Amino acid sequence: MALRLFDTYAREVREFVPLNADGPVGLYACGPTVYHYAHIGNLRTYLFVDWLRRGLEYCGFDVNHVMNITDVGHLTSDADTGEDKMELGALRMGMDAWEVARFFTDAFRTDLDALNIANPHTWCNATDHIAEQIEFVSDLEAKGFTYRTSDGIYFDSRRLNSYGHLARLNIEGLQAGARVDQGERRFVTDFALWKFSPKDEQRQMEWHSPWGRGFPGWHIECSAMSAKYLGDFFDIHCGGEDHIPIHHTNEIAQTEASRGTRLANFWMHGYFLQLDGEKMAKSSGDFLRLTSLIEAGHDPLVYRYFCLTAHYRSKLTFSWESIESAATALGRLRQTVRDWGDAGEAAPDPGFMEEFRTHVENDLNLPRALALTWDLTRADLPDPVRKATVLAFDVVFGLELAEWEPETEAVPAEVLGLAADRQAARESKDWARADALRDALAELGWTVEDTREGPRLLKT
Ligand code: AMP
Ligand code: ZN
């Protein structure tokens, strides 16, 4: 078998063959717009990207992972009207737009760390790549793909025959059904490459360009930065499913018009986390963050486990009950794995490993791989073998099963003293005294469990 992944562009699961047999796999993930905290839906998408990267690495590929930070140009309406989300964030927070970007980038990275999501090899900010974006737009202009309106430079989507293929857009139907005010745009799918600053107003984030003072459109940053760090045609580009009809469609259009490639060989999309059937919107400001789960008493990895229970190409509905179930399941798994003790020299079980790999290679079927983990807990295998096997699985899951320790409450000196006396009584085979001491411990609210590593005190 070989790794097979679903490619949205081809609309099928196909074998993943790296473009460059010697070099690393190029992986670009669209990053957050840093005008607010990430909600747990956003984080589901970054968990998907992390599992994709781990899956590729598990299958023996080196990965070069690039993620952008959108810190300018994303407007409140995807039709390139409305206000810049960053400038609005600045008003809301009482900071300048640059401080807002730094603040929410830091918060985002803290969330990634808490979820054990590997850092990309390269982070790139849109505002650090203005020259590259201007150059890209100039090239599109030279090739005749742009036009100018009173508020910006736009991409002329009808000049590109393949426009909209990724989303299988029905262009004529879209135009006929367009009710939104198109402004001066010539066609409903045309989009901004460069927006002019309002004449009588100085924006916090603006730059000089051949077309005048202004700022880049949202889509151009990803075409320009992915080309810089991964080349004009690289292996995998990913993001959330909402990017299919607009953002990724427009990234492909720009790159196709300028460089003649469809940007990436595979286009992969993580499906949404829903809240009781509704979409979770960051712009509403009223949303669940990772810290909401932490404040409710959950370890952040509970959210990781919860997301692992659904395939990345299916929607997942959030509820507090399902988070509770995930917490219980992860707690049981952690305790079981810890109770298996050390793997020592044991090797993972070949049968389980083969099945695990089949699931990973089958378009990252991690829910099945997780079910296999529960089979492993019931399998008739020596504990060290089970331990070695589950730790090999966890390289992909990223649940940090090897590191987990039960929370130890500070044990009062009196309890420690009784436990030590009981241990001494057991060693001298004075079972009656040992039992009496166990009862004394119970009265103080502690139980003692005799494990292979010695007695363990638990609060009852
Ligand atoms: P944004 O910060 O709004 O640019 O979004 C960051 C990422 O989160 C993008 O890849 C979106 O596609 C993704 N995303 C947005 N909402 C959700 C959701 N409810 N579930 C999963 N991913 C989402
Ligand atoms: Zn992007």
Short mmCIF file of C-alpha atoms and ligand atoms in Angstrom, two decimals:
data_model
loop_
_atom_site.label_atom_id
_atom_site.label_comp_id
_atom_site.label_asym_id
_atom_site.label_seq_id
_atom_site.Cartn_x
_atom_site.Cartn_y
_atom_site.Cartn_z
CA MET A 1 0.00 0.00 0.00
CA ALA A 2 0.98 3.60 -0.34
CA LEU A 3 -0.31 6.80 1.18
CA ARG A 4 -3.55 7.88 -0.48
CA LEU A 5 -5.06 11.30 0.13
CA PHE A 6 -8.23 13.05 -0.97
CA ASP A 7 -7.45 15.84 -3.42
CA THR A 8 -10.24 18.42 -3.63
CA TYR A 9 -8.96 19.56 -7.03
CA ALA A 10 -9.35 16.08 -8.56
CA ARG A 11 -12.29 15.22 -6.27
CA GLU A 12 -10.84 11.81 -5.54
CA VAL A 13 -8.57 9.90 -3.25
CA ARG A 14 -5.32 9.34 -5.09
CA GLU A 15 -1.86 8.08 -4.34
CA PHE A 16 0.43 10.68 -2.89
CA VAL A 17 3.66 10.80 -4.87
CA PRO A 18 6.00 13.64 -3.92
CA LEU A 19 6.90 16.00 -6.74
CA ASN A 20 10.53 15.96 -5.79
CA ALA A 21 11.84 12.50 -5.02
CA ASP A 22 14.90 13.85 -3.17
CA GLY A 23 13.61 16.90 -1.43
CA PRO A 24 11.08 17.38 1.34
CA VAL A 25 7.35 17.45 0.72
CA GLY A 26 6.20 21.07 0.44
CA LEU A 27 3.17 21.70 2.68
CA TYR A 28 1.48 25.09 2.89
CA ALA A 29 -1.34 25.75 5.33
CA CYS A 30 -3.35 28.95 5.31
CA GLY A 31 -2.89 30.48 8.73
CA PRO A 32 -5.12 32.59 10.93
CA THR A 33 -6.28 36.15 10.50
CA VAL A 34 -4.90 37.60 13.70
CA TYR A 35 -7.60 40.13 14.61
CA HIS A 36 -9.08 37.93 17.34
CA TYR A 37 -8.44 34.73 19.27
CA ALA A 38 -8.75 31.44 17.40
CA HIS A 39 -11.97 29.59 18.14
CA ILE A 40 -12.00 25.85 18.61
CA GLY A 41 -13.28 25.43 15.05
CA ASN A 42 -10.19 27.16 13.67
CA LEU A 43 -8.09 24.91 15.88
CA ARG A 44 -9.73 21.80 14.42
CA THR A 45 -8.30 22.83 11.05
CA TYR A 46 -4.79 23.20 12.51
CA LEU A 47 -5.11 19.81 14.20
CA PHE A 48 -5.97 18.37 10.80
CA VAL A 49 -2.85 19.98 9.30
CA ASP A 50 -0.77 18.59 12.17
CA TRP A 51 -2.11 15.06 11.62
CA LEU A 52 -1.47 15.40 7.91
CA ARG A 53 2.12 16.38 8.60
CA ARG A 54 2.59 13.58 11.14
CA GLY A 55 0.98 11.11 8.73
CA LEU A 56 3.37 12.12 5.96
CA GLU A 57 6.33 11.81 8.31
CA TYR A 58 5.08 8.45 9.54
CA CYS A 59 5.03 7.26 5.93
CA GLY A 60 8.68 8.23 5.61
CA PHE A 61 8.49 11.68 3.99
CA ASP A 62 10.41 14.72 5.16
CA VAL A 63 8.07 17.67 5.30
CA ASN A 64 8.74 21.36 4.81
CA HIS A 65 5.76 23.02 6.46
CA VAL A 66 5.01 26.69 5.83
CA MET A 67 2.22 28.68 7.48
CA ASN A 68 1.26 32.27 6.89
CA ILE A 69 -0.17 34.76 9.31
CA THR A 70 -2.76 37.06 7.76
CA ASP A 71 -2.07 40.37 9.43
CA VAL A 72 -3.45 42.69 6.74
CA GLY A 73 -5.93 42.74 3.88
CA HIS A 74 -8.68 40.37 5.05
CA LEU A 75 -11.84 42.42 4.75
CA THR A 76 -15.09 41.82 6.61
CA SER A 77 -16.78 40.80 3.39
CA ASP A 78 -15.31 38.17 1.10
CA ALA A 79 -16.56 40.34 -1.78
CA ASP A 80 -13.68 42.73 -1.04
CA THR A 81 -15.86 45.33 0.52
CA GLY A 82 -16.22 46.32 4.14
CA GLU A 83 -13.44 47.09 6.53
CA ASP A 84 -10.07 45.51 7.22
CA LYS A 85 -10.48 43.05 10.08
CA MET A 86 -7.14 44.14 11.56
CA GLU A 87 -8.08 47.81 11.74
CA LEU A 88 -11.41 46.88 13.30
CA GLY A 89 -9.54 44.68 15.81
CA ALA A 90 -7.40 47.69 16.69
CA LEU A 91 -10.47 49.77 17.47
CA ARG A 92 -11.98 46.99 19.54
CA MET A 93 -8.81 46.34 21.53
CA GLY A 94 -7.62 49.91 21.95
CA MET A 95 -4.26 48.96 20.45
CA ASP A 96 -2.70 49.77 17.11
CA ALA A 97 -3.09 47.23 14.32
CA TRP A 98 0.51 46.03 14.66
CA GLU A 99 0.08 45.37 18.37
CA VAL A 100 -3.17 43.53 17.69
CA ALA A 101 -1.37 41.29 15.19
CA ARG A 102 1.40 40.49 17.66
CA PHE A 103 -1.01 39.91 20.51
CA PHE A 104 -3.22 37.43 18.65
CA THR A 105 -0.29 35.72 16.93
CA ASP A 106 1.16 34.99 20.37
CA ALA A 107 -2.22 33.77 21.62
CA PHE A 108 -2.54 31.51 18.57
CA ARG A 109 0.91 30.01 19.10
CA THR A 110 0.11 29.37 22.75
CA ASP A 111 -2.98 27.42 21.63
CA LEU A 112 -0.94 25.38 19.15
CA ASP A 113 1.59 24.48 21.86
CA ALA A 114 -1.15 23.50 24.30
CA LEU A 115 -2.61 21.18 21.66
CA ASN A 116 0.81 19.67 20.91
CA ILE A 117 0.65 20.92 17.31
CA ALA A 118 4.10 20.97 15.74
CA ASN A 119 5.34 24.40 14.72
CA PRO A 120 5.70 24.97 10.99
CA HIS A 121 9.29 25.18 9.76
CA THR A 122 8.53 28.62 8.40
CA TRP A 123 6.06 31.22 9.64
CA CYS A 124 5.46 34.11 7.28
CA ASN A 125 3.53 37.30 7.86
CA ALA A 126 1.74 39.04 5.02
CA THR A 127 3.10 42.40 6.17
CA ASP A 128 6.70 41.15 5.88
CA HIS A 129 6.14 40.26 2.22
CA ILE A 130 4.65 43.37 0.69
CA ALA A 131 7.39 43.64 -1.98
CA GLU A 132 6.77 40.05 -3.11
CA GLN A 133 3.03 40.73 -3.35
CA ILE A 134 3.53 43.94 -5.33
CA GLU A 135 5.81 42.06 -7.70
CA PHE A 136 3.19 39.33 -8.16
CA VAL A 137 0.46 41.87 -8.94
CA SER A 138 2.80 43.70 -11.38
CA ASP A 139 3.40 40.44 -13.18
CA LEU A 140 -0.35 39.79 -13.44
CA GLU A 141 -0.76 43.31 -14.74
CA ALA A 142 1.95 42.82 -17.37
CA LYS A 143 0.21 39.63 -18.50
CA GLY A 144 -3.11 41.44 -18.88
CA PHE A 145 -5.06 39.86 -16.02
CA THR A 146 -5.87 43.01 -14.08
CA TYR A 147 -8.00 46.14 -14.31
CA ARG A 148 -8.29 49.24 -12.21
CA THR A 149 -11.35 50.64 -10.44
CA SER A 150 -11.59 53.67 -8.18
CA ASP A 151 -10.81 51.53 -5.12
CA GLY A 152 -8.20 49.09 -6.30
CA ILE A 153 -6.59 46.75 -8.79
CA TYR A 154 -8.75 43.71 -9.56
CA PHE A 155 -8.18 40.29 -11.03
CA ASP A 156 -10.11 39.75 -14.25
CA SER A 157 -11.39 36.24 -13.61
CA ARG A 158 -13.02 35.81 -17.03
CA ARG A 159 -9.58 35.94 -18.67
CA LEU A 160 -8.81 32.56 -17.14
CA ASN A 161 -10.71 29.63 -18.67
CA SER A 162 -10.05 27.32 -15.75
CA TYR A 163 -11.27 29.83 -13.13
CA GLY A 164 -13.30 28.10 -10.41
CA HIS A 165 -12.32 24.51 -11.23
CA LEU A 166 -11.35 23.71 -7.62
CA ALA A 167 -14.85 24.52 -6.37
CA ARG A 168 -16.57 23.38 -9.60
CA LEU A 169 -18.10 26.86 -9.73
CA ASN A 170 -20.93 27.43 -12.14
CA ILE A 171 -19.70 30.84 -13.24
CA GLU A 172 -22.60 31.83 -15.44
CA GLY A 173 -25.08 30.71 -12.79
CA LEU A 174 -23.22 32.74 -10.18
CA GLN A 175 -23.38 35.85 -12.29
CA ALA A 176 -27.06 35.40 -13.03
CA GLY A 177 -27.84 34.88 -9.36
CA ALA A 178 -25.63 37.67 -8.08
CA ARG A 179 -27.66 40.01 -5.96
CA VAL A 180 -24.81 41.62 -4.09
CA ASP A 181 -23.61 44.98 -5.12
CA GLN A 182 -20.67 44.28 -7.36
CA GLY A 183 -19.44 47.86 -7.16
CA GLU A 184 -17.14 48.56 -10.07
CA ARG A 185 -16.08 44.96 -10.38
CA ARG A 186 -16.75 43.75 -13.91
CA PHE A 187 -17.72 40.25 -12.92
CA VAL A 188 -18.99 38.64 -9.75
CA THR A 189 -15.91 36.44 -9.28
CA ASP A 190 -13.35 39.22 -9.82
CA PHE A 191 -11.37 40.04 -6.69
CA ALA A 192 -9.01 42.66 -5.32
CA LEU A 193 -5.26 42.28 -5.71
CA TRP A 194 -4.43 45.69 -4.30
CA LYS A 195 -6.76 48.08 -2.49
CA PHE A 196 -6.22 51.83 -2.32
CA SER A 197 -6.20 53.60 1.02
CA PRO A 198 -9.16 55.97 1.28
CA LYS A 199 -8.05 59.35 -0.15
CA ASP A 200 -8.68 61.42 2.92
CA GLU A 201 -7.62 58.87 5.48
CA GLN A 202 -4.37 57.34 6.61
CA ARG A 203 -4.61 53.66 7.39
CA GLN A 204 -2.42 52.17 10.11
CA MET A 205 -1.20 49.55 7.67
CA GLU A 206 -0.48 50.91 4.20
CA TRP A 207 2.37 50.93 1.70
CA HIS A 208 3.42 52.69 -1.49
CA SER A 209 2.97 50.76 -4.70
CA PRO A 210 3.06 51.44 -8.45
CA TRP A 211 -0.73 51.98 -8.19
CA GLY A 212 -0.70 54.30 -5.21
CA ARG A 213 -0.87 54.09 -1.44
CA GLY A 214 -2.75 51.04 -0.18
CA PHE A 215 -2.57 47.42 0.92
CA PRO A 216 -2.66 43.97 -0.65
CA GLY A 217 -5.83 41.94 -1.20
CA TRP A 218 -6.21 38.89 1.01
CA HIS A 219 -5.51 36.14 -1.54
CA ILE A 220 -2.29 37.45 -3.06
CA GLU A 221 -0.24 36.85 0.10
CA CYS A 222 -0.62 33.09 -0.14
CA SER A 223 0.33 32.92 -3.84
CA ALA A 224 3.35 35.16 -3.27
CA MET A 225 4.63 33.60 -0.05
CA SER A 226 4.10 29.97 -1.02
CA ALA A 227 6.02 30.66 -4.25
CA LYS A 228 8.85 32.22 -2.26
CA TYR A 229 9.19 29.40 0.27
CA LEU A 230 8.02 26.34 -1.67
CA GLY A 231 8.21 27.22 -5.37
CA ASP A 232 5.54 27.73 -8.03
CA PHE A 233 4.25 24.18 -7.86
CA PHE A 234 4.54 22.23 -4.65
CA ASP A 235 3.00 19.15 -3.05
CA ILE A 236 0.12 20.03 -0.74
CA HIS A 237 -1.86 23.14 0.06
CA CYS A 238 -4.47 22.97 2.80
CA GLY A 239 -6.94 24.90 4.89
CA GLY A 240 -10.54 24.77 6.06
CA GLU A 241 -13.38 23.80 3.70
CA ASP A 242 -14.67 27.39 3.56
CA HIS A 243 -11.56 28.29 1.55
CA ILE A 244 -12.58 26.15 -1.41
CA PRO A 245 -14.92 28.53 -3.28
CA ILE A 246 -13.16 31.85 -2.71
CA HIS A 247 -9.74 32.01 -1.10
CA HIS A 248 -8.17 28.91 -2.64
CA THR A 249 -10.00 29.41 -5.92
CA ASN A 250 -8.45 32.87 -6.14
CA GLU A 251 -4.99 31.73 -5.05
CA ILE A 252 -5.05 29.18 -7.87
CA ALA A 253 -6.28 31.80 -10.36
CA GLN A 254 -3.43 34.20 -9.54
CA THR A 255 -0.74 31.55 -9.71
CA GLU A 256 -2.15 29.96 -12.83
CA ALA A 257 -2.30 33.34 -14.58
CA SER A 258 1.19 34.33 -13.50
CA ARG A 259 3.13 31.05 -13.38
CA GLY A 260 1.05 28.61 -15.36
CA THR A 261 0.66 26.08 -12.53
CA ARG A 262 -2.27 25.23 -10.31
CA LEU A 263 -0.07 26.01 -7.33
CA ALA A 264 -0.22 22.67 -5.54
CA ASN A 265 -0.44 19.06 -6.61
CA PHE A 266 -2.89 18.22 -3.81
CA TRP A 267 -5.52 20.52 -2.34
CA MET A 268 -6.74 19.29 1.02
CA HIS A 269 -9.48 20.65 3.25
CA GLY A 270 -10.50 20.08 6.82
CA TYR A 271 -14.24 20.11 7.46
CA PHE A 272 -15.88 22.38 9.95
CA LEU A 273 -16.56 22.05 13.60
CA GLN A 274 -20.18 22.97 14.12
CA LEU A 275 -22.09 24.17 17.09
CA ASP A 276 -25.52 22.50 17.14
CA GLY A 277 -25.61 22.46 13.35
CA GLU A 278 -24.44 26.03 13.05
CA LYS A 279 -21.17 27.38 11.80
CA MET A 280 -18.85 28.93 14.36
CA ALA A 281 -17.99 32.48 13.41
CA LYS A 282 -14.95 34.30 14.71
CA SER A 283 -16.30 37.67 13.60
CA SER A 284 -19.28 37.40 15.99
CA GLY A 285 -16.83 37.60 18.92
CA ASP A 286 -19.00 35.16 20.84
CA PHE A 287 -17.23 31.86 20.46
CA LEU A 288 -15.56 29.02 22.28
CA ARG A 289 -11.82 29.17 22.66
CA LEU A 290 -9.39 26.58 23.89
CA THR A 291 -9.25 28.49 27.15
CA SER A 292 -13.04 28.04 27.48
CA LEU A 293 -12.39 24.28 27.69
CA ILE A 294 -9.46 24.75 30.06
CA GLU A 295 -11.57 26.96 32.33
CA ALA A 296 -14.19 24.19 32.37
CA GLY A 297 -11.48 21.95 33.86
CA HIS A 298 -10.29 20.10 30.76
CA ASP A 299 -6.78 19.32 29.68
CA PRO A 300 -6.32 20.83 26.16
CA LEU A 301 -5.39 17.38 24.83
CA VAL A 302 -8.98 16.33 25.52
CA TYR A 303 -9.90 18.56 22.58
CA ARG A 304 -7.22 16.86 20.50
CA TYR A 305 -8.71 13.46 21.41
CA PHE A 306 -12.22 14.71 20.61
CA CYS A 307 -11.15 15.81 17.12
CA LEU A 308 -9.41 12.51 16.58
CA THR A 309 -12.75 10.74 16.82
CA ALA A 310 -13.97 12.19 13.49
CA HIS A 311 -12.40 11.92 10.05
CA TYR A 312 -11.07 15.25 8.80
CA ARG A 313 -13.52 15.11 5.86
CA SER A 314 -16.61 14.98 8.01
CA LYS A 315 -18.20 17.72 10.00
CA LEU A 316 -17.95 17.42 13.73
CA THR A 317 -20.51 18.80 16.12
CA PHE A 318 -19.36 20.24 19.38
CA SER A 319 -21.25 19.60 22.59
CA TRP A 320 -20.13 19.67 26.20
CA GLU A 321 -21.36 16.08 26.58
CA SER A 322 -19.06 14.87 23.84
CA ILE A 323 -16.15 16.76 25.41
CA GLU A 324 -16.95 15.01 28.70
CA SER A 325 -16.93 11.65 26.92
CA ALA A 326 -13.61 12.46 25.27
CA ALA A 327 -12.19 13.41 28.67
CA THR A 328 -13.31 10.11 30.16
CA ALA A 329 -11.95 8.11 27.25
CA LEU A 330 -8.60 9.89 27.23
CA GLY A 331 -8.33 9.51 31.01
CA ARG A 332 -8.91 5.76 30.73
CA LEU A 333 -6.46 5.41 27.88
CA ARG A 334 -3.79 7.34 29.73
CA GLN A 335 -4.18 5.29 32.89
CA THR A 336 -4.20 2.00 30.98
CA VAL A 337 -1.10 2.92 29.02
CA ARG A 338 0.68 4.03 32.16
CA ASP A 339 -0.25 0.82 33.93
CA TRP A 340 1.45 -1.16 31.18
CA GLY A 341 4.76 0.07 32.63
CA ASP A 342 7.90 0.37 30.55
CA ALA A 343 8.16 -0.99 27.03
CA GLY A 344 11.79 -1.88 27.78
CA GLU A 345 13.29 -3.68 24.80
CA ALA A 346 9.90 -4.79 23.46
CA ALA A 347 9.09 -4.13 19.80
CA PRO A 348 5.62 -3.03 18.63
CA ASP A 349 3.29 -5.84 17.58
CA PRO A 350 3.69 -6.32 13.79
CA GLY A 351 0.01 -7.20 13.19
CA PHE A 352 -1.27 -4.11 14.95
CA MET A 353 1.34 -1.93 13.27
CA GLU A 354 0.35 -3.19 9.84
CA GLU A 355 -3.29 -2.42 10.46
CA PHE A 356 -2.42 0.99 11.88
CA ARG A 357 -0.44 1.87 8.79
CA THR A 358 -3.32 0.79 6.56
CA HIS A 359 -5.59 3.27 8.33
CA VAL A 360 -3.07 6.11 8.11
CA GLU A 361 -2.48 5.41 4.43
CA ASN A 362 -6.22 5.33 3.77
CA ASP A 363 -6.65 9.11 3.58
CA LEU A 364 -5.65 9.52 7.24
CA ASN A 365 -8.39 7.40 8.72
CA LEU A 366 -7.41 8.25 12.27
CA PRO A 367 -10.80 7.49 13.87
CA ARG A 368 -10.25 3.88 12.77
CA ALA A 369 -6.69 4.00 14.06
CA LEU A 370 -8.05 5.21 17.39
CA ALA A 371 -10.56 2.34 17.50
CA LEU A 372 -7.63 0.01 16.87
CA THR A 373 -5.95 1.46 19.95
CA TRP A 374 -8.91 0.34 22.05
CA ASP A 375 -8.63 -3.13 20.47
CA LEU A 376 -5.02 -3.09 21.60
CA THR A 377 -6.09 -2.46 25.19
CA ARG A 378 -8.11 -5.70 25.03
CA ALA A 379 -5.56 -7.72 23.07
CA ASP A 380 -3.89 -10.73 24.59
CA LEU A 381 -0.34 -9.40 24.34
CA PRO A 382 2.37 -8.78 26.92
CA ASP A 383 2.16 -5.30 28.46
CA PRO A 384 5.60 -4.16 27.19
CA VAL A 385 4.55 -5.05 23.62
CA ARG A 386 1.27 -3.17 24.01
CA LYS A 387 3.17 -0.22 25.40
CA ALA A 388 5.66 -0.18 22.51
CA THR A 389 2.76 -0.44 20.05
CA VAL A 390 0.68 2.36 21.50
CA LEU A 391 3.69 4.66 21.67
CA ALA A 392 4.35 3.97 17.99
CA PHE A 393 0.71 4.93 17.24
CA ASP A 394 1.07 8.07 19.31
CA VAL A 395 3.76 9.41 17.02
CA VAL A 396 0.81 10.16 14.71
CA PHE A 397 -1.90 10.85 17.31
CA GLY A 398 0.26 13.27 19.32
CA LEU A 399 -1.60 12.61 22.58
CA GLU A 400 1.65 12.57 24.58
CA LEU A 401 0.74 9.21 26.10
CA ALA A 402 4.34 8.52 27.12
CA GLU A 403 4.56 11.67 29.21
CA TRP A 404 1.29 11.54 31.09
CA GLU A 405 1.38 11.26 34.88
CA PRO A 406 -1.68 11.23 37.12
CA GLU A 407 -2.15 14.46 38.96
CA THR A 408 -0.66 13.97 42.35
CA GLU A 409 -2.20 15.82 45.18
CA ALA A 410 0.25 16.75 47.91
CA VAL A 411 0.07 13.81 50.28
CA PRO A 412 -0.10 14.86 53.95
CA ALA A 413 2.80 13.73 56.16
CA GLU A 414 0.45 11.68 58.36
CA VAL A 415 -0.77 9.71 55.35
CA LEU A 416 2.78 9.16 54.11
CA GLY A 417 3.75 7.90 57.58
CA LEU A 418 0.85 5.43 57.71
CA ALA A 419 1.62 4.22 54.19
CA ALA A 420 5.27 3.67 55.10
CA ASP A 421 4.25 1.73 58.25
CA ARG A 422 1.89 -0.39 56.17
CA GLN A 423 4.63 -1.15 53.67
CA ALA A 424 6.94 -2.19 56.52
CA ALA A 425 4.17 -4.40 57.96
CA ARG A 426 3.70 -6.06 54.56
CA GLU A 427 7.41 -6.65 54.20
CA SER A 428 7.46 -8.39 57.58
CA LYS A 429 4.33 -10.28 56.54
CA ASP A 430 2.27 -8.79 59.37
CA TRP A 431 -0.91 -8.85 57.30
CA ALA A 432 -3.26 -7.94 60.14
CA ARG A 433 -1.35 -4.76 60.90
CA ALA A 434 -1.08 -3.94 57.18
CA ASP A 435 -4.88 -4.25 56.86
CA ALA A 436 -5.47 -2.09 59.93
CA LEU A 437 -3.21 0.58 58.49
CA ARG A 438 -5.07 0.39 55.17
CA ASP A 439 -8.29 1.05 57.11
CA ALA A 440 -6.68 3.98 58.90
CA LEU A 441 -5.67 5.42 55.53
CA ALA A 442 -9.22 4.92 54.21
CA GLU A 443 -10.56 6.88 57.13
CA LEU A 444 -8.36 9.78 56.14
CA GLY A 445 -9.72 9.53 52.56
CA TRP A 446 -6.83 7.70 50.90
CA THR A 447 -6.58 4.35 49.22
CA VAL A 448 -3.40 2.52 48.58
CA GLU A 449 -2.85 0.52 45.44
CA ASP A 450 -0.02 -1.99 45.23
CA THR A 451 1.55 -1.70 41.79
CA ARG A 452 4.66 -3.24 40.29
CA GLU A 453 6.51 0.01 41.01
CA GLY A 454 5.43 -0.08 44.64
CA PRO A 455 2.45 1.33 46.55
CA ARG A 456 0.53 4.23 45.03
CA LEU A 457 -1.61 6.58 47.09
CA LEU A 458 -4.86 7.82 45.61
CA LYS A 459 -7.33 10.28 47.03
CA THR A 460 -10.78 8.74 47.31
P1 AMP B 1 -9.37 32.60 9.83
O1 AMP B 1 -8.54 32.93 11.03
O2 AMP B 1 -10.78 33.09 9.93
O3 AMP B 1 -8.69 33.04 8.56
O4 AMP B 1 -9.49 31.01 9.80
C1 AMP B 1 -8.43 30.17 10.10
C2 AMP B 1 -8.70 28.76 9.61
O5 AMP B 1 -9.79 28.17 10.31
C3 AMP B 1 -9.03 28.66 8.13
O6 AMP B 1 -8.32 27.58 7.56
C4 AMP B 1 -10.52 28.39 8.13
O7 AMP B 1 -10.88 27.65 6.99
C5 AMP B 1 -10.68 27.57 9.39
N1 AMP B 1 -12.02 27.57 10.00
C6 AMP B 1 -12.85 28.63 10.18
N2 AMP B 1 -13.97 28.25 10.83
C7 AMP B 1 -13.85 26.91 11.09
C8 AMP B 1 -14.68 25.92 11.74
N3 AMP B 1 -15.85 26.22 12.28
N4 AMP B 1 -14.23 24.64 11.80
C9 AMP B 1 -13.03 24.32 11.27
N5 AMP B 1 -12.21 25.21 10.65
C10 AMP B 1 -12.61 26.49 10.55
ZN ZN B 2 -4.24 31.23 1.98
#
